[in-house]
Short mmCIF file of C-alpha atoms in Angstrom, two decimals:
data_model
loop_
_atom_site.label_atom_id
_atom_site.label_comp_id
_atom_site.label_asym_id
_atom_site.label_seq_id
_atom_site.Cartn_x
_atom_site.Cartn_y
_atom_site.Cartn_z
CA MET L 357 -5.67 -6.19 -20.46
CA SER L 358 -9.28 -6.57 -19.37
CA ARG L 359 -10.76 -3.74 -17.33
CA LEU L 360 -12.35 -6.00 -14.68
CA GLN L 361 -9.87 -8.36 -13.07
CA VAL L 362 -11.52 -10.96 -10.82
CA VAL L 363 -9.07 -12.72 -8.49
CA SER L 364 -10.04 -16.03 -6.88
CA GLY L 365 -8.15 -18.94 -5.36
CA LYS L 366 -8.34 -21.73 -2.83
CA GLY L 367 -8.19 -20.58 0.79
CA GLY L 368 -4.61 -20.13 1.95
CA THR L 369 -3.17 -19.33 -1.47
CA GLY L 370 -3.00 -15.59 -0.78
CA LYS L 371 -5.64 -14.39 -3.26
CA THR L 372 -6.24 -11.11 -1.40
CA THR L 373 -2.51 -10.36 -1.39
CA VAL L 374 -2.30 -11.12 -5.12
CA ALA L 375 -5.35 -8.93 -5.84
CA ALA L 376 -3.72 -6.04 -3.96
CA ALA L 377 -0.39 -6.51 -5.75
CA LEU L 378 -2.21 -6.64 -9.10
CA ALA L 379 -3.95 -3.35 -8.31
CA LEU L 380 -0.57 -1.73 -7.59
CA ALA L 381 0.98 -3.23 -10.72
CA LEU L 382 -1.80 -1.94 -12.98
CA ALA L 383 -1.83 1.57 -11.46
CA ARG L 384 1.08 2.88 -13.50
CA GLU L 385 1.75 5.91 -15.67
CA GLY L 386 -1.19 7.86 -14.31
CA LYS L 387 -3.60 4.92 -14.29
CA ARG L 388 -6.28 4.61 -11.61
CA THR L 389 -7.31 1.25 -10.23
CA LEU L 390 -10.11 0.30 -7.85
CA LEU L 391 -9.58 -2.67 -5.54
CA VAL L 392 -12.92 -4.15 -4.47
CA GLU L 393 -13.61 -6.46 -1.53
CA VAL L 394 -16.87 -8.46 -1.45
CA GLU L 395 -16.49 -10.88 1.48
CA GLY L 396 -16.56 -8.42 4.37
CA ARG L 397 -13.23 -9.60 5.85
CA GLN L 398 -11.45 -6.22 5.61
CA GLY L 399 -8.40 -8.05 4.30
CA ILE L 400 -7.46 -5.16 2.03
CA ALA L 401 -7.39 -2.68 4.89
CA GLN L 402 -5.14 -5.01 6.88
CA LEU L 403 -2.70 -5.41 4.00
CA PHE L 404 -2.39 -1.67 3.43
CA GLY L 405 -2.34 -0.85 7.14
CA THR L 406 -5.39 1.41 6.97
CA GLU L 407 -8.61 1.75 8.92
CA ALA L 408 -11.51 -0.54 8.00
CA LEU L 409 -12.79 0.37 4.55
CA PRO L 410 -16.20 2.08 4.49
CA TYR L 411 -18.84 1.68 1.82
CA GLU L 412 -17.20 4.33 -0.31
CA GLU L 413 -14.20 4.49 -2.61
CA ARG L 414 -11.09 5.64 -0.81
CA LYS L 415 -7.54 6.25 -2.05
CA ILE L 416 -5.23 3.87 -0.21
CA ALA L 417 -1.94 3.84 -2.14
CA VAL L 418 0.10 5.20 -5.01
CA ALA L 419 1.76 2.97 -7.55
CA PRO L 420 5.53 2.40 -7.72
CA GLY L 421 6.96 5.64 -9.08
CA GLY L 422 4.05 7.66 -7.73
CA SER L 423 2.26 8.22 -11.04
CA GLY L 424 -0.75 5.95 -10.52
CA GLU L 425 -3.36 5.68 -7.77
CA VAL L 426 -5.06 2.76 -6.04
CA PHE L 427 -8.51 3.19 -4.55
CA ALA L 428 -10.37 0.59 -2.50
CA LEU L 429 -13.97 -0.24 -1.68
CA ALA L 430 -15.53 -2.78 0.66
CA ILE L 431 -18.93 -3.60 -0.85
CA ASP L 432 -21.68 -4.25 1.67
CA ALA L 433 -24.71 -6.08 0.29
CA GLU L 434 -27.12 -4.19 2.53
CA ARG L 435 -25.85 -0.77 1.46
CA ALA L 436 -25.78 -1.93 -2.15
CA LEU L 437 -29.44 -2.94 -1.90
CA LEU L 438 -30.35 0.48 -0.51
CA ASP L 439 -28.52 2.07 -3.46
CA TYR L 440 -30.41 -0.24 -5.80
CA LEU L 441 -33.79 0.62 -4.26
CA GLN L 442 -33.01 4.33 -4.45
CA MET L 443 -31.78 4.07 -8.05
CA PHE L 444 -34.76 2.19 -9.43
CA TYR L 445 -37.60 2.95 -7.01
CA LYS L 446 -36.61 6.30 -5.45
CA LEU L 447 -37.47 5.02 -1.97
CA GLY L 448 -35.27 7.48 -0.10
CA SER L 449 -36.17 7.47 3.61
CA ALA L 450 -38.49 4.51 3.00
CA GLY L 451 -35.42 2.46 2.10
CA ARG L 452 -33.81 3.39 5.41
CA ALA L 453 -37.00 2.36 7.17
CA LEU L 454 -36.84 -1.01 5.45
CA LYS L 455 -33.34 -1.43 6.84
CA LYS L 456 -34.56 -0.77 10.37
CA LEU L 457 -37.35 -3.29 9.94
CA GLY L 458 -34.92 -5.97 8.82
CA ALA L 459 -36.56 -6.24 5.40
CA ILE L 460 -33.18 -6.13 3.66
CA ASP L 461 -31.85 -9.14 5.55
CA PHE L 462 -35.13 -10.89 4.81
CA ALA L 463 -34.85 -10.14 1.08
CA THR L 464 -31.30 -11.44 0.76
CA THR L 465 -32.16 -14.51 2.84
CA ILE L 466 -35.15 -15.67 0.80
CA ALA L 467 -33.30 -14.86 -2.43
CA PRO L 468 -29.63 -15.72 -1.70
CA GLY L 469 -28.63 -14.98 -5.28
CA LEU L 470 -29.73 -11.39 -4.82
CA ARG L 471 -26.78 -10.72 -2.50
CA ASP L 472 -24.30 -11.81 -5.16
CA VAL L 473 -26.11 -9.76 -7.80
CA LEU L 474 -25.71 -6.70 -5.61
CA LEU L 475 -22.02 -7.36 -4.97
CA THR L 476 -21.08 -8.05 -8.58
CA GLY L 477 -23.36 -5.27 -9.79
CA LYS L 478 -21.56 -2.65 -7.74
CA ALA L 479 -18.19 -3.72 -9.15
CA CYS L 480 -19.52 -3.73 -12.71
CA GLU L 481 -20.97 -0.26 -12.22
CA ALA L 482 -17.47 0.95 -11.30
CA VAL L 483 -16.12 -0.66 -14.49
CA ARG L 484 -18.62 1.20 -16.68
CA ARG L 485 -18.60 4.54 -14.84
CA LYS L 486 -17.41 7.60 -16.78
CA ASP L 487 -16.68 11.19 -15.81
CA ARG L 488 -18.23 14.26 -17.38
CA ALA L 489 -15.63 14.22 -20.14
CA GLY L 490 -16.69 10.72 -21.13
CA ARG L 491 -13.54 9.02 -19.80
CA PHE L 492 -13.61 5.96 -17.61
CA VAL L 493 -13.17 6.88 -13.95
CA TYR L 494 -11.05 3.76 -13.38
CA ASP L 495 -8.69 2.14 -15.85
CA HIS L 496 -8.98 -1.19 -14.04
CA VAL L 497 -11.23 -2.65 -11.34
CA ILE L 498 -9.76 -5.57 -9.38
CA MET L 499 -12.18 -7.71 -7.38
CA ASP L 500 -10.97 -9.82 -4.47
CA ALA L 501 -13.59 -12.50 -5.08
CA PRO L 502 -14.80 -15.58 -3.17
CA PRO L 503 -12.67 -18.78 -3.23
CA THR L 504 -12.35 -20.99 -6.30
CA GLY L 505 -14.97 -23.47 -5.09
CA ARG L 506 -17.64 -20.74 -5.18
CA ILE L 507 -16.40 -18.37 -7.87
CA THR L 508 -18.43 -19.70 -10.84
CA ARG L 509 -21.72 -19.64 -8.94
CA PHE L 510 -20.90 -16.20 -7.52
CA LEU L 511 -20.27 -14.72 -10.96
CA ASN L 512 -22.99 -16.63 -12.79
CA VAL L 513 -25.81 -16.04 -10.30
CA ASN L 514 -26.95 -13.06 -12.33
CA ASP L 515 -28.00 -15.45 -15.09
CA GLU L 516 -30.17 -17.27 -12.56
CA VAL L 517 -31.77 -14.04 -11.38
CA ALA L 518 -32.30 -12.89 -14.97
CA GLY L 519 -34.11 -16.16 -15.60
CA LEU L 520 -36.36 -15.73 -12.56
CA ALA L 521 -37.17 -12.09 -13.22
CA ARG L 522 -38.33 -12.00 -16.83
CA PHE L 523 -38.72 -8.23 -16.98
CA GLY L 524 -38.30 -5.07 -14.95
CA PRO L 525 -35.30 -3.44 -13.21
CA ILE L 526 -33.98 -6.63 -11.58
CA HIS L 527 -33.94 -8.43 -14.92
CA ASN L 528 -32.26 -5.48 -16.65
CA GLN L 529 -29.67 -5.12 -13.88
CA ALA L 530 -28.75 -8.81 -14.00
CA GLN L 531 -28.47 -8.75 -17.78
CA ALA L 532 -26.24 -5.65 -17.69
CA VAL L 533 -23.95 -7.27 -15.11
CA MET L 534 -23.66 -10.49 -17.10
CA LYS L 535 -22.84 -8.48 -20.22
CA VAL L 536 -19.76 -7.14 -18.43
CA LEU L 537 -18.79 -10.41 -16.73
CA LYS L 538 -18.89 -12.44 -19.96
CA SER L 539 -17.24 -9.81 -22.14
CA PRO L 540 -13.59 -9.25 -23.16
CA GLU L 541 -13.59 -6.49 -20.52
CA THR L 542 -13.31 -9.19 -17.84
CA ALA L 543 -10.74 -11.80 -16.86
CA VAL L 544 -11.00 -14.26 -13.97
CA HIS L 545 -7.57 -15.08 -12.53
CA LEU L 546 -7.01 -18.07 -10.25
CA VAL L 547 -4.32 -18.06 -7.56
CA THR L 548 -2.67 -21.32 -6.61
CA LEU L 549 0.34 -22.86 -4.89
CA LEU L 550 2.57 -25.57 -6.31
CA GLU L 551 0.75 -28.14 -4.22
CA GLU L 552 -1.60 -30.91 -5.28
CA MET L 553 -4.88 -29.73 -3.72
CA PRO L 554 -4.71 -26.06 -4.82
CA VAL L 555 -3.62 -27.08 -8.32
CA GLN L 556 -6.48 -29.58 -8.62
CA GLU L 557 -8.98 -26.99 -7.40
CA THR L 558 -7.57 -24.54 -9.93
CA ALA L 559 -8.02 -27.07 -12.73
CA ASP L 560 -11.61 -27.74 -11.60
CA GLY L 561 -12.30 -24.01 -11.34
CA ILE L 562 -11.06 -23.36 -14.87
CA GLU L 563 -13.27 -26.14 -16.20
CA GLU L 564 -16.32 -24.72 -14.39
CA LEU L 565 -15.64 -21.15 -15.55
CA ARG L 566 -15.27 -22.26 -19.15
CA GLY L 567 -18.43 -24.33 -18.90
CA ALA L 568 -20.33 -21.24 -17.71
CA GLY L 569 -18.92 -19.10 -20.52
CA LEU L 570 -16.94 -16.91 -18.10
CA PRO L 571 -13.57 -15.57 -19.31
CA VAL L 572 -10.54 -17.26 -17.75
CA GLY L 573 -7.54 -14.97 -17.38
CA ARG L 574 -4.33 -16.35 -15.93
CA VAL L 575 -3.15 -18.74 -13.29
CA ILE L 576 -1.02 -16.93 -10.71
CA VAL L 577 1.31 -19.27 -8.85
CA ASN L 578 1.95 -17.63 -5.49
CA MET L 579 4.61 -18.16 -2.82
CA VAL L 580 7.08 -19.93 -5.11
CA ARG L 581 10.11 -21.00 -3.08
CA PRO L 582 13.64 -20.65 -4.46
CA HIS L 583 15.61 -23.76 -5.39
CA HIS L 584 18.80 -23.63 -3.34
CA LEU L 585 20.40 -26.77 -4.80
CA ASP L 586 21.30 -27.51 -8.40
CA GLU L 587 20.32 -30.76 -10.11
CA ASP L 588 23.65 -32.51 -9.40
CA THR L 589 23.43 -31.68 -5.69
CA LEU L 590 19.82 -32.84 -5.52
CA ARG L 591 20.81 -36.10 -7.18
CA ALA L 592 23.66 -36.58 -4.72
CA ALA L 593 21.30 -35.92 -1.81
CA ALA L 594 18.84 -38.45 -3.14
CA GLU L 595 21.63 -41.02 -3.46
CA GLU L 596 22.90 -40.14 0.05
CA HIS L 597 26.60 -39.70 -0.70
CA ARG L 598 27.55 -39.47 2.97
CA ALA L 599 31.30 -39.77 2.58
CA GLY L 600 31.40 -37.08 -0.10
CA VAL L 601 29.29 -34.71 1.99
CA ALA L 602 31.50 -35.29 5.06
CA ARG L 603 34.63 -34.49 3.05
CA ALA L 604 33.02 -31.32 1.66
CA LEU L 605 32.09 -30.17 5.15
CA SER L 606 35.61 -30.88 6.35
CA ARG L 607 37.11 -28.83 3.53
CA ALA L 608 34.77 -26.00 4.55
CA GLY L 609 36.37 -26.00 8.01
CA LEU L 610 33.57 -27.79 9.87
CA GLY L 611 35.74 -30.40 11.57
CA GLY L 612 37.34 -33.62 10.45
CA ALA L 613 35.66 -36.06 8.11
CA ARG L 614 36.72 -39.07 10.21
CA ARG L 615 34.07 -41.24 11.79
CA GLY L 616 32.53 -39.48 14.80
CA GLY L 617 33.97 -36.10 13.84
CA LEU L 618 31.92 -32.89 13.66
CA ALA L 619 31.64 -33.00 9.86
CA GLU L 620 30.49 -36.60 9.98
CA ARG L 621 27.85 -35.79 12.62
CA LEU L 622 26.43 -33.00 10.44
CA VAL L 623 25.91 -35.30 7.48
CA GLU L 624 22.63 -36.93 8.56
CA PRO L 625 20.64 -33.75 9.33
CA LEU L 626 21.95 -32.06 6.18
CA LEU L 627 21.06 -35.05 4.04
CA ALA L 628 17.59 -35.12 5.59
CA GLN L 629 17.03 -31.46 4.73
CA ALA L 630 18.43 -31.95 1.24
CA ALA L 631 16.18 -34.96 0.67
CA GLU L 632 13.15 -32.97 1.84
CA HIS L 633 14.12 -30.15 -0.52
CA ALA L 634 14.59 -32.61 -3.38
CA SER L 635 11.17 -34.12 -2.69
CA ARG L 636 9.54 -30.69 -2.73
CA VAL L 637 11.28 -29.74 -5.98
CA GLU L 638 10.01 -32.92 -7.60
CA LEU L 639 6.46 -32.26 -6.34
CA GLU L 640 6.58 -28.71 -7.70
CA ARG L 641 7.85 -30.02 -11.03
CA GLU L 642 4.87 -32.39 -11.20
CA GLN L 643 2.38 -29.62 -10.35
CA ARG L 644 3.90 -27.28 -12.93
CA ALA L 645 3.34 -30.02 -15.49
CA VAL L 646 -0.33 -30.24 -14.46
CA LEU L 647 -0.71 -26.47 -14.77
CA GLY L 648 0.98 -26.56 -18.16
CA GLU L 649 -1.78 -28.85 -19.45
CA LEU L 650 -4.49 -26.30 -18.62
CA ASP L 651 -3.60 -24.08 -21.59
CA VAL L 652 -3.72 -20.94 -19.44
CA PRO L 653 -0.90 -18.35 -19.22
CA THR L 654 0.77 -18.14 -15.80
CA TYR L 655 2.52 -15.64 -13.57
CA GLU L 656 4.76 -16.70 -10.70
CA LEU L 657 5.25 -14.74 -7.49
CA PRO L 658 8.02 -15.53 -4.99
CA LEU L 659 7.65 -16.43 -1.34
CA LEU L 660 8.75 -13.33 0.57
CA GLY L 661 8.98 -14.86 4.02
CA ALA L 662 6.61 -14.88 6.98
CA GLY L 663 3.74 -12.42 6.85
CA MET L 664 3.07 -9.66 4.35
CA ASP L 665 3.49 -5.91 4.69
CA LEU L 666 3.18 -2.93 2.37
CA ALA L 667 6.78 -3.25 1.22
CA GLY L 668 6.06 -6.85 0.29
CA LEU L 669 3.04 -5.80 -1.76
CA TYR L 670 5.16 -3.36 -3.73
CA GLU L 671 7.73 -6.10 -4.31
CA LEU L 672 5.05 -8.44 -5.66
CA ALA L 673 3.67 -5.64 -7.85
CA LYS L 674 7.17 -5.17 -9.25
CA GLU L 675 7.36 -8.89 -10.04
CA LEU L 676 4.03 -8.72 -11.86
CA ARG L 677 5.24 -5.73 -13.85
CA LYS L 678 8.35 -7.68 -14.87
CA GLN L 679 6.05 -10.39 -16.25
CA SER L 680 4.28 -7.83 -18.43
CA VAL L 681 1.07 -7.60 -16.45
CA GLY L 682 -1.29 -5.26 -18.22
CA GLU L 683 -0.09 -6.10 -21.72
#
C-alpha cells in the first residue's frame, strides 16, 4: 500500500469521512498514520469530536484493537510559508514581521500556485520524515484533499512552479514534492456515490489524473444502501401485482384482501415504495457498470444512517479492513 493516500471526491460524497476511516483502518498492529487536512474546514476535528486542530500534529485516536495510533494535522498555508522561509532563508523574526505586514497573503495571492505547493509540500515532508533510528515517523499519511474537480491541478501545481522557478530553493522544493506525488509511494483515491453525477465526475477525474501522470489508487463507493427486496419481488413490484400483494398482506394479518379492506388500501403506497426502490437498484446497477469500465479497483462502504459519529468511523474502518485495505 502506498505511503501517501490522497482522498478526493465530489462534494457531498463524504470524502472527509472516508479519509478518516482509511486512517483508522491503516493504523493497525502498531502502525502510525497521519491524517492531514488542507482546506481549513476543520472537518476532521468535527468527525473525531475534538477541538479545532492546530498547526501541529496531534494524536486524535487509536485504531481498532488499540495497537495503532492516528495523528492529525490541519495545514495552514500561512504557517507553512513561515516554515518554508525559516527553513531556506533563516528569516526568524523577520518572517513574523512579514506576516504582520500582510506580505504572506500578498505572496500567495500573486502566485496562487504557491499556496498549493506549501500545502502539498508539508504533507510530503511528513511522508519522508524519519526518526533518529532511520525509521519513518509515519507508516501512512492520508490527505483529505480538495474535491475531484480541482484535485489534478492541486497536485500538479508543483510542476508549474518548478517550470517558473528554474533554480533555487523553490524549484528544488517543487521537484521534491512532485517526486513523491508521482511515485509508487502515492495513491489518489476518489470517493463517489452510485449516482450519475458523482460517477461521471469520478470518471473525468481519473482521466485527468492519468493524463497528468499522477497515480490513481481506488474508487471508494460510499453510502451504499442495502437492497431489501430480492429480484423476484422487484420484478413483481415493477409489474404491479396488486392482487398478489393484497393477499400477502392479508395472510400477514393486516386485514382482509377484499376491495376496500385494510390490506387492499396498503397496496398502493407499498407498490410506490417498491417501485422507487426498484428504480434506485436499477440506477445503481447502471452506475456500477460505468465504474467497472474504468479499470480501477473499488471498495464499497455502507450507508450507516443519518449523520456520522466516532462509532460510525470505526465501523467504516472495519469495513475497509475486511476489503483488505493496506494490502
